[in-house]
Coordinates of C-alpha atoms and ligand atoms in Angstrom, one line a residue:
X774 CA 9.4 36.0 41.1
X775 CA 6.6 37.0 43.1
X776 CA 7.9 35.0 45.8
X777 CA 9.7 38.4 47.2
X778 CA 6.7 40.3 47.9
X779 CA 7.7 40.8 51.9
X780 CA 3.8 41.9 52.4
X781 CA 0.4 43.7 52.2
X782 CA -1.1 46.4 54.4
X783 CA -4.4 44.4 55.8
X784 CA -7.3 47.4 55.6
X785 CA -7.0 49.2 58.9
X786 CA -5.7 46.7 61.3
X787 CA -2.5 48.2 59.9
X788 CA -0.5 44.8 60.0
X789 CA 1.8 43.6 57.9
X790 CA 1.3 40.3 56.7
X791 CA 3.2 37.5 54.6
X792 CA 1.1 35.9 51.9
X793 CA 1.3 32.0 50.7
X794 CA 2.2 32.7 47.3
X795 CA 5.3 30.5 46.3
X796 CA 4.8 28.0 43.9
X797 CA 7.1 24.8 43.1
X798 CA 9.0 26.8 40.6
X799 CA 9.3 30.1 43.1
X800 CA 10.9 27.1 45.6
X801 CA 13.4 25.6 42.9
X802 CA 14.4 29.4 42.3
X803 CA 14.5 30.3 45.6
X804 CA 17.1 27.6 46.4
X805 CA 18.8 27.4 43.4
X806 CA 19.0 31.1 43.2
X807 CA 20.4 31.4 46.6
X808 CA 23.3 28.3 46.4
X809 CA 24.6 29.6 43.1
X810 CA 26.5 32.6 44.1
X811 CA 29.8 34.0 44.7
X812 CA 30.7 30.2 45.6
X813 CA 31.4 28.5 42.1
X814 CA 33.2 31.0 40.8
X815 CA 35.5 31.6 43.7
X816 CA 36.1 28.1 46.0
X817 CA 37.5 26.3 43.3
X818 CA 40.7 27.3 43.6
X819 CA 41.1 27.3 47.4
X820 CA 39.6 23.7 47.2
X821 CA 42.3 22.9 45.3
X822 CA 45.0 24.0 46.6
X823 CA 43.8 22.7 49.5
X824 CA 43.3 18.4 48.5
X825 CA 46.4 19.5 46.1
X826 CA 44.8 17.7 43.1
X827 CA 42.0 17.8 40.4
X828 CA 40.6 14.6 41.2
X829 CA 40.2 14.7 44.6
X830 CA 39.2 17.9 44.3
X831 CA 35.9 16.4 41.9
X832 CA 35.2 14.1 45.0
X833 CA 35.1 16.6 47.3
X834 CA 32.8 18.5 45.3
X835 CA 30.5 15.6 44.3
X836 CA 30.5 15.2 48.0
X837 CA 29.8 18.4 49.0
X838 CA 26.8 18.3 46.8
X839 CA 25.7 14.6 48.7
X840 CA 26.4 16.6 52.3
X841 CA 23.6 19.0 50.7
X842 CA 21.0 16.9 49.0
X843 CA 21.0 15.0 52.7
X844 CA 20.5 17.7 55.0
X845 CA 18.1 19.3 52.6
X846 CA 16.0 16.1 52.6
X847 CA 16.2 16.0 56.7
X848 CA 14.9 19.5 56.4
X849 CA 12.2 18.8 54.6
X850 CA 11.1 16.3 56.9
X851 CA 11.6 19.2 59.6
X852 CA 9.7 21.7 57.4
X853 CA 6.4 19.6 57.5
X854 CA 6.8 18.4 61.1
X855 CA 7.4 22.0 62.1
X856 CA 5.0 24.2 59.8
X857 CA 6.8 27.5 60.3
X858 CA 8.9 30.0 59.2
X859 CA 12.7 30.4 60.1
X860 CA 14.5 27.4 59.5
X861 CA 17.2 26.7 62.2
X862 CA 16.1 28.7 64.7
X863 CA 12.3 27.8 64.8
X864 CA 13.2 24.4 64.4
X865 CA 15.9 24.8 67.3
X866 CA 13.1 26.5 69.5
X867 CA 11.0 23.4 69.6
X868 CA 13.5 20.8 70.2
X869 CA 16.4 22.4 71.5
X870 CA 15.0 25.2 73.9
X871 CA 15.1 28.6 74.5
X872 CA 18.7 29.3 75.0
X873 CA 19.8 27.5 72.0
X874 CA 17.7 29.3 69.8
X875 CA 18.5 32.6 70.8
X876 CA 22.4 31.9 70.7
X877 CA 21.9 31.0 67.3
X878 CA 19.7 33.8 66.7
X879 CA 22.6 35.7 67.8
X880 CA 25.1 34.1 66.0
X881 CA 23.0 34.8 62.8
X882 CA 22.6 38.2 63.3
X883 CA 26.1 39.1 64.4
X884 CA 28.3 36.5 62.4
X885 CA 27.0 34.2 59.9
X886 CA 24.5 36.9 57.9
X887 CA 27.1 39.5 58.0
X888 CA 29.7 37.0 56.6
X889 CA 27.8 35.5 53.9
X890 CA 27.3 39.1 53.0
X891 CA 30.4 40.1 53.0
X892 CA 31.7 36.9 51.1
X893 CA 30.0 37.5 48.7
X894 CA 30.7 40.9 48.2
X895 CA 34.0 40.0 47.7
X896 CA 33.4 37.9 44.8
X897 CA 31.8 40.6 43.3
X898 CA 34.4 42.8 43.9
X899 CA 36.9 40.4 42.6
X900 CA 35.2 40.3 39.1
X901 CA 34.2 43.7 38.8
X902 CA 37.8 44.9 39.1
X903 CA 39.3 41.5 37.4
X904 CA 38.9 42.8 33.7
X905 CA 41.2 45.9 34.5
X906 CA 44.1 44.4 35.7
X907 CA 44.7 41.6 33.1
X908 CA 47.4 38.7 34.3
X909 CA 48.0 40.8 38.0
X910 CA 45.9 41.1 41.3
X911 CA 43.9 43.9 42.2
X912 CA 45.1 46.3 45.2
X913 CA 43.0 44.8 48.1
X914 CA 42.0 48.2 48.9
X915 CA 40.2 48.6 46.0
X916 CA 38.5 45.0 45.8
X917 CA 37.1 46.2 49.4
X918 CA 36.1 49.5 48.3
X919 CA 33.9 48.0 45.7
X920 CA 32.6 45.5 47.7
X921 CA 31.7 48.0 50.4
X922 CA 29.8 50.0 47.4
X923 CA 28.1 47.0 46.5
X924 CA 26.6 46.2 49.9
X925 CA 25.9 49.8 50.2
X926 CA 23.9 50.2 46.9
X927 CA 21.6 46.9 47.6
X928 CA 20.8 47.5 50.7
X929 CA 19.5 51.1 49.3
X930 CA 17.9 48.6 46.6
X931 CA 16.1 46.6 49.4
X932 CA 15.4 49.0 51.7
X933 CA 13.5 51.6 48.6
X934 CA 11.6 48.7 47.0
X935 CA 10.8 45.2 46.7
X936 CA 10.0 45.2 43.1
X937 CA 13.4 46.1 42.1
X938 CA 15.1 43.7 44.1
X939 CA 12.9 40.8 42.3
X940 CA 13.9 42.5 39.0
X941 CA 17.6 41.7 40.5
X942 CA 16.5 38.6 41.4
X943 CA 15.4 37.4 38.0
X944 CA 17.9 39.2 35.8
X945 CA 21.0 37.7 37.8
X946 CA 19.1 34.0 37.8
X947 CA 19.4 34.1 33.9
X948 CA 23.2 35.5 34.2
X949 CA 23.8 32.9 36.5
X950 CA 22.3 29.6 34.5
X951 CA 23.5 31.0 31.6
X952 CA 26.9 31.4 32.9
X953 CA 27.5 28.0 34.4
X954 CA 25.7 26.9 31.6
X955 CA 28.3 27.9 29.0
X956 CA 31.0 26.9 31.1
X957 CA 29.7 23.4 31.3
X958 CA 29.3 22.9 27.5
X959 CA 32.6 24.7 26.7
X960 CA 34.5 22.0 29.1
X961 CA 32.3 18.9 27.6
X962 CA 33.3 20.3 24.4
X963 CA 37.0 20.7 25.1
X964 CA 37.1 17.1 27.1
X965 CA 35.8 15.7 23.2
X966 CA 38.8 17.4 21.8
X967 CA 41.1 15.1 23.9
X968 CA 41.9 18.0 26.1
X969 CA 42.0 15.4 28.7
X970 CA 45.9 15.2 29.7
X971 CA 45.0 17.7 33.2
X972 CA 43.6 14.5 34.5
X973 CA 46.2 12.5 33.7
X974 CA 47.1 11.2 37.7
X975 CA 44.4 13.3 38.7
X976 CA 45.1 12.2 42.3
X977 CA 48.7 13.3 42.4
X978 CA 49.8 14.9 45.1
X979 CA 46.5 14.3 47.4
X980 CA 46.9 16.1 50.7
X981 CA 44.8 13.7 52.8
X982 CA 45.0 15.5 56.3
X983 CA 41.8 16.1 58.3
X984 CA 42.2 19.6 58.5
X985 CA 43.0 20.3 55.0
X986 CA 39.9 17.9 54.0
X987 CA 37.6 19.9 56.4
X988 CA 38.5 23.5 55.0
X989 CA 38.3 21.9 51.2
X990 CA 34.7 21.1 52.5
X991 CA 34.4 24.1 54.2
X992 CA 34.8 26.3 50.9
X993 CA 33.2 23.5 48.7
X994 CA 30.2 23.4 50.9
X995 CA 29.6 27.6 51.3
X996 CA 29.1 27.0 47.2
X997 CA 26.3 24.9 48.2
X998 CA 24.8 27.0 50.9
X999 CA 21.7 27.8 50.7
X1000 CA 20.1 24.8 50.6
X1001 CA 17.8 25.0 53.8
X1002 CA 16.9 28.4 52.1
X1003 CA 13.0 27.6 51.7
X1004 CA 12.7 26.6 55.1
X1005 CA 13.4 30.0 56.3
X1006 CA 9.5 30.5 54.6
X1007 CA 7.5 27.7 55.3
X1008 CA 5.0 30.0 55.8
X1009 CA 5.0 31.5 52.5
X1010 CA 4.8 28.3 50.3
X1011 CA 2.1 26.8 49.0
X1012 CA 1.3 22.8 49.8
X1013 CA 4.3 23.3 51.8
X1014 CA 4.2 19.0 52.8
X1015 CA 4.8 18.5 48.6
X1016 CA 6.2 21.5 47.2
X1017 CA 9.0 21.4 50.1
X1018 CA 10.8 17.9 49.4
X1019 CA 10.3 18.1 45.7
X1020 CA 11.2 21.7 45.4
X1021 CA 14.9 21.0 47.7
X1022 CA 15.0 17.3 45.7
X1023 CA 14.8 19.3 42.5
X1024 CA 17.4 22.6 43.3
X1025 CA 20.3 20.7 45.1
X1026 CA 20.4 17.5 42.0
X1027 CA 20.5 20.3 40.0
X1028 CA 22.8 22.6 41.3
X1029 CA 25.1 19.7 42.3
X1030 CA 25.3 18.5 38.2
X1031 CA 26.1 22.0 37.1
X1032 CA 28.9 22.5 39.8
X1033 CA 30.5 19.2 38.9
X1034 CA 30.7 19.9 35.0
X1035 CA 31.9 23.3 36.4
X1036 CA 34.8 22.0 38.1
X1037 CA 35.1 19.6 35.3
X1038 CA 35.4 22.1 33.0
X1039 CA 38.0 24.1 34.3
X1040 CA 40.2 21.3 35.2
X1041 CA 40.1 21.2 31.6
X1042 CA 40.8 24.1 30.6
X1043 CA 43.2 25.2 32.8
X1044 CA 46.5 23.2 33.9
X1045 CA 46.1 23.3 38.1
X1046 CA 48.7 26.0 38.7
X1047 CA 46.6 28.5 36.4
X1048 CA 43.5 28.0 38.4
X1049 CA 45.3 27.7 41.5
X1050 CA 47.0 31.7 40.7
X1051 CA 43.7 33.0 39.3
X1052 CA 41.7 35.8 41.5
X1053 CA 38.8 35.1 39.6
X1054 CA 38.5 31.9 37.3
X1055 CA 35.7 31.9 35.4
X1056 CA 37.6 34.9 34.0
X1057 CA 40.8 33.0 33.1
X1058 CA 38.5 30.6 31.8
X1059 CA 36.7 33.4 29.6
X1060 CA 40.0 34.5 28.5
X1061 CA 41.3 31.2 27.3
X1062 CA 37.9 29.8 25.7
X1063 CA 36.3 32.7 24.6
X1064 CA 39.3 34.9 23.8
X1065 CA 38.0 38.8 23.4
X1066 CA 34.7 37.7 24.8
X1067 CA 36.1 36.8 28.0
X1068 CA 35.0 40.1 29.8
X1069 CA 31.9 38.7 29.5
X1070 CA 32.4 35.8 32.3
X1071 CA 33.0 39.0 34.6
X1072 CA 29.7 40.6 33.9
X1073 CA 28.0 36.7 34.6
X1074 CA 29.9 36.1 37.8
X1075 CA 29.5 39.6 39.0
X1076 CA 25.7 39.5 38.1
X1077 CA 25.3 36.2 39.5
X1078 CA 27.1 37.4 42.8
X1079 CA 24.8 40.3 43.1
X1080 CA 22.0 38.6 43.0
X1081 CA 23.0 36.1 45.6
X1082 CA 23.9 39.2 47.8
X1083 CA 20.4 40.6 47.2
X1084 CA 18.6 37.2 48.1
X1085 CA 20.8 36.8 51.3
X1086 CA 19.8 40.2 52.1
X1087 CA 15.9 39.6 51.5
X1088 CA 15.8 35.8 53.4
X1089 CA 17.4 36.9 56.2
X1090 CA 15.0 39.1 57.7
X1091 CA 12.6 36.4 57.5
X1092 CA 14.5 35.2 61.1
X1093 CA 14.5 38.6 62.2
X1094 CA 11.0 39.0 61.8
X1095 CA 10.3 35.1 64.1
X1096 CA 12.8 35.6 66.2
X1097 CA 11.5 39.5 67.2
X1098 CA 7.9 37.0 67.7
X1099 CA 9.6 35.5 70.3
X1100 CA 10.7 38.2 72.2
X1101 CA 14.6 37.2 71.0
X1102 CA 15.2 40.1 69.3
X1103 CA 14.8 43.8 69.8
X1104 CA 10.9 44.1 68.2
X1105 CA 13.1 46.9 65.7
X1106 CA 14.7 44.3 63.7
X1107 CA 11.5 42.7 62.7
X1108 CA 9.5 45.5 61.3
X1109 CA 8.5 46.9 57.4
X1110 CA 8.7 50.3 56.3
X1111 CA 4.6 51.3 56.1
X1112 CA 4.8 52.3 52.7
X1113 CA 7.4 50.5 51.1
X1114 CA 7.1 46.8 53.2
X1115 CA 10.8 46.4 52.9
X1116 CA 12.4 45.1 56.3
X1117 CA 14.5 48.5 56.4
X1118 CA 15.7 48.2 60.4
X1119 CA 17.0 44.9 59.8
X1120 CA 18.7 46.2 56.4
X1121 CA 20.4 48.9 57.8
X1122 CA 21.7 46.8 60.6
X1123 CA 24.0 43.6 58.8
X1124 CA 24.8 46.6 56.4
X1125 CA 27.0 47.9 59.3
X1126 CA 27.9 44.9 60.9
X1127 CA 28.9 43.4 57.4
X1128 CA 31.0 46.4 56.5
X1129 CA 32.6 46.2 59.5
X1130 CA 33.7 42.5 58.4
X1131 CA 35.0 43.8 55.5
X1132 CA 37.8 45.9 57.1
X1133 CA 39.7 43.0 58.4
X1134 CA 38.1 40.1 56.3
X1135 CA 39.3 38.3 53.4
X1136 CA 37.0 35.7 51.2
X1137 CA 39.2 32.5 52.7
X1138 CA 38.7 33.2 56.1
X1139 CA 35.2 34.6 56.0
X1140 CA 34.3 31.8 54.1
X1141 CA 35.7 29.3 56.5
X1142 CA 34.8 31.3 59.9
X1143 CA 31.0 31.0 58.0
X1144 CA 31.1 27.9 57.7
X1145 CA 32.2 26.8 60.8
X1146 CA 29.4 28.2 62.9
X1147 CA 26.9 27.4 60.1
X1148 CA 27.9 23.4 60.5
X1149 CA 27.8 24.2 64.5
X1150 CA 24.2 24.8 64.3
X1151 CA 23.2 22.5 61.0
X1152 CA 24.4 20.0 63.8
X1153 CA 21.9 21.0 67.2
X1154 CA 19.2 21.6 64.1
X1155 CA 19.8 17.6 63.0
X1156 CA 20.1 16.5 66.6
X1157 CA 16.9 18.1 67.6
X1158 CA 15.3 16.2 64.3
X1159 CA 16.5 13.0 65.6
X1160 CA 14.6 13.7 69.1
X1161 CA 11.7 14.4 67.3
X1162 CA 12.1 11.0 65.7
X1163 CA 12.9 9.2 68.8
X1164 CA 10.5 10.9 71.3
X1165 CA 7.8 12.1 69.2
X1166 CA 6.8 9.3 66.4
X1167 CA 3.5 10.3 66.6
X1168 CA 3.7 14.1 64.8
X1169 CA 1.9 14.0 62.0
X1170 CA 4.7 13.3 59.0
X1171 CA 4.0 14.2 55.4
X1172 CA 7.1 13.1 54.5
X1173 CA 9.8 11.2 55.8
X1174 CA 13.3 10.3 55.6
X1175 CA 14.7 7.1 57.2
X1176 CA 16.6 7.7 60.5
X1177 CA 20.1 7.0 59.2
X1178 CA 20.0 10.3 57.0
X1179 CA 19.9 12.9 59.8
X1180 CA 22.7 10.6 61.3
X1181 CA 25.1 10.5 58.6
X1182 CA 24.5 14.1 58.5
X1183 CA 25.3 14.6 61.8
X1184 CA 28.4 13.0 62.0
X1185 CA 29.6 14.9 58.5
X1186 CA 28.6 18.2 60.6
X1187 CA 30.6 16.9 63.7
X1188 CA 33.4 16.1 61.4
X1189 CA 33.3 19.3 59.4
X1190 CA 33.3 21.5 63.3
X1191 CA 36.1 20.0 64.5
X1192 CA 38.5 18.7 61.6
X1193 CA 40.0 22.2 61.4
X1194 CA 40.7 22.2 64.7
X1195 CA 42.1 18.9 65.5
X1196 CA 45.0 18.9 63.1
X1197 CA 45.8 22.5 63.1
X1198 CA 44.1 24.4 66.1
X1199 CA 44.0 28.6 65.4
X1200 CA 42.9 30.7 67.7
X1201 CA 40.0 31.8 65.8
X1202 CA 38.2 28.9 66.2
X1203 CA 38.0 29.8 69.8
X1204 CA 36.7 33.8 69.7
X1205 CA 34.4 32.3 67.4
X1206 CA 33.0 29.6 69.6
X1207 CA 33.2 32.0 72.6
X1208 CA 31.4 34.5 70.6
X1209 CA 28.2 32.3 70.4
X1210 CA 28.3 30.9 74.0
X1211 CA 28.6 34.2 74.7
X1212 CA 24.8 34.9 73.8
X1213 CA 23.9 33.2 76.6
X1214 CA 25.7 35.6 78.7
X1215 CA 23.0 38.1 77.1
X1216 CA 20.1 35.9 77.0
X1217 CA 20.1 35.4 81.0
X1218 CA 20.2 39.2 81.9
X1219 CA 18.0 40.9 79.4
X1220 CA 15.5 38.0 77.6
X1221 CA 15.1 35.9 81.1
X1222 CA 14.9 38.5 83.5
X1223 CA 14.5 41.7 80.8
X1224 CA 16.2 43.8 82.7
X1225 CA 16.2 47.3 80.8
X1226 CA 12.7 46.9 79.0
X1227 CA 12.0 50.9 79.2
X1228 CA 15.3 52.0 77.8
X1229 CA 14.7 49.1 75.2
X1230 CA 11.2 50.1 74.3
X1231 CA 12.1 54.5 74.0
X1232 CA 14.8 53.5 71.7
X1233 CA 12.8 51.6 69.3
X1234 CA 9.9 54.2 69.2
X1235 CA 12.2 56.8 68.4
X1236 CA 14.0 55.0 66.4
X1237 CA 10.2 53.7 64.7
X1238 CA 9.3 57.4 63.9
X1239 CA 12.6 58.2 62.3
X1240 CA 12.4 55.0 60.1
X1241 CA 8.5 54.8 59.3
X1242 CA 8.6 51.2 60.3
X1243 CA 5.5 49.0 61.9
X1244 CA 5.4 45.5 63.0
X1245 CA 4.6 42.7 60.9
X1246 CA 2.4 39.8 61.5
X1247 CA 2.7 36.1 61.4
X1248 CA 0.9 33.9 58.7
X1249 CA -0.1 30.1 59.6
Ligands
LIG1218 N1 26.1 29.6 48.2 C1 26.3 31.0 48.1 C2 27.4 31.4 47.2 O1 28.0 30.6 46.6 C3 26.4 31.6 49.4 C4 25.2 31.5 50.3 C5 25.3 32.3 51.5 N2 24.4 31.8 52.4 C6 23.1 32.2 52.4 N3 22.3 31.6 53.2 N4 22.7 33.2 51.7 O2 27.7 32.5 47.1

């Protein structure tokens, strides 16, 4: 748990610095902690009613979960090549260039951070208000009211301390294990009873076009997200070259068992209409297994949502923070409050953009719009790990994988950009895409040529003062 502490004030150089402090089982939190989320107890039913039936819905989970466990295993070969903090971008910055790694940088910042936290602020939302209006769906007006609150009060949370958002951390980890946990067993337990007959022609009623296969995988695989989550902190981890593989070889086998029994379980429990009406179904499930002490799947899935929220919140900065390094990113959005270390500027900052997200946004399309750009990027990030492989064997390698890995995985992330598009183009797809070309529109003007640096530089001192923030320094 101590793997949240953002920093330490270093005497009177007055820096702010990131310690190597995370352990093997700090790593296996970290990313199991992050992956399990709103996810499991929200895509199942979109998945779905999106393959139209259990079985194939169990493959594209169990494949989801394969996606994963291979890209987090090309990372980790990344992670030890490239020593450093930041993930995608850093990784991007070396192979790619420049330009690529500030259009994802601005991607990051302006779409994918703000949707993952308004996703997932939806889930919460959905199972805080699911236990008060029993068999009906909530007003959307007030599912997005208490997801704006919820945003609101952890960013407060992050921004006033750091030990109460590892107290978060922890409390909604247990919630969380424990949750899926029960579910698990309670399905295992009712699949011995003979409660088998909702797999009877489990593949019934398949829908096997691309697009509908790409935006099953879409909301399948934002349940696994999260997996690359330790290489945003190389920096931070101890024996990074062994604790990286085994810690992402550990969290993804065993998030990917739990989500199968998961699924598993309410297939079982629940005939495929039921789960396909529910707004939140680890609540139906409550209901039906646990009778009167169904509320309590609410409090789980709410925790465990929160916590995700929180941990999405805290990670995030970390590209902030080597981006701002770079010179990609307004210096602002990197620094600590003096006092309290928390990463306040870039708190406040996807708290507006993300509530902004939330007027329009609903889970299904953030979710998918998320994942799309996240896929983009997973894809230059694999590419650029190829090159590496091709035109640089001799980098020292701790560990690696064998070349077809990052190629399968690239052709999965090619597959997963386009397959919504190809069968069933919608316009979104496009102000999406044009969004992040459009960084380079803003890279060439004012990172290139840094046109306005004085305007730039009086805004964030002011801005500095008003906030009590400082930059913070890199660790290597
Ligand atoms: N997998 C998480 C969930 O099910 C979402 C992760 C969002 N992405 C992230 N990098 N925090 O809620």
């Amino acid at each position: 748990a101590g793997d949240q502490t953002f920093g330490t004030m270093e005497g009177d150089k007055q820096k702010l610095n990131l310690r190597r402090e995370v352990g093997i089982i700090g790593a296996v939190s970290f990313i199991a902690g992050t992956m399990i989320g709103s996810g499991i107890f929200m895509s199942p039913q979109y998945v779905l009613s999106t393959v139209g039936s259990p079985g194939a819905s169990v493959v594209i989970w169990a494949c989801c979960g394969l996606i994963a466990m291979l890209g987090g295993l090309c990372y980790a070969e990344l992670g030890t090549v490239i020593p450093e903090s930041g993930a995608e971008y850093i990784y991007m910055l070396r192979t790619a260039g420049k330009v690529v790694a500030f259009m994802f940088v601005f991607s990051f910042i302006l779409v994918m951070r703000p949707a993952s936290v308004t996703g997932i602020a939806l889930s919460i939302a959905e199972y805080v208000v699911a236990p008060f209006y029993e068999g009906c769906t909530p007003p959307p007006l007030v599912v997005k009211c208490v997801a704006a609150g919820s945003i609101i009060v952890l960013a407060i949370i992050n921004c006033v301390s750091v030990r109460w958002a590892t107290a978060i951390q922890v409390v909604s980890t247990v919630a969380k294990v424990l949750a899926l946990a029960l579910i698990a067993l309670g399905g295992v337990v009712m699949l011995f009873q003979g409660n088998t007959q909702n797999f009877d022609n489990s593949f019934e009623g398949t829908n096997l076009g691309v697009s509908s296969i790409g935006i099953a995988f879409y909301q399948g695989l934002w349940s696994y997200d999260g997996w690359n989550t330790l290489n945003f902190l190389t920096e931070e981890l101890k024996h990074p070259e062994v604790n990286l593989p085994r810690a992402i070889l550990i969290a993804i086998s065993l998030v990917t068992g739990l989500y199968l029994l998961v699924n598993v379980s309410y297939l079982t429990v629940m005939t495929p209409r039921e789960l396909m009406t529910s707004s939140a179904v680890a609540v139906t499930w409550g209901n039906k297994v646990l009778g009167s002490w169904g509320w309590i799947m609410s409090v789980a899935a709410a925790l465990s949502a929160f916590g995700s929220l929180n941990g999405t919140f805290f990670s995030g900065g970390r590209v902030c923070f080597v981006a701002a390094r770079e010179g990609h990113m307004p210096d602002l959005l990197a620094m600590a409050h003096v006092h309290r270390l928390t990463p306040s500027p870039a708190l406040i900052f996807t708290t507006v953009v993300s509530l902004l997200v939330l007027i329009p946004g609903d889970f299904q399309s953030i979710v998918n719009f998320f994942s799309f750009t996240a896929w983009f990027f997973y894809a230059i990030t694999l590419a650029g790990l190829l090159y590496l492989k091709i035109k640089k064997p001799e980098l020292p390698r701790p560990y690696r994988v064998p070349i077809i890995l990052p190629i399968l995985v690239l052709i999965a992330a090619i597959f997963l950009v386009l397959a919504p598009i190809v069968d069933d183009p919608q316009i979104e797809y496009l102000y999406v895409t044009l969004f992040m070309f459009s960084g380079v529109l803003i890279y060439i003007p004012f990172i290139h040529y840094k046109l306005l640096p004085g305007l730039l530089t009086k805004l964030t001192v002011v801005l500095q003062l008003f906030l009590e923030v400082a930059p913070a320094d890199k660790n290597l």
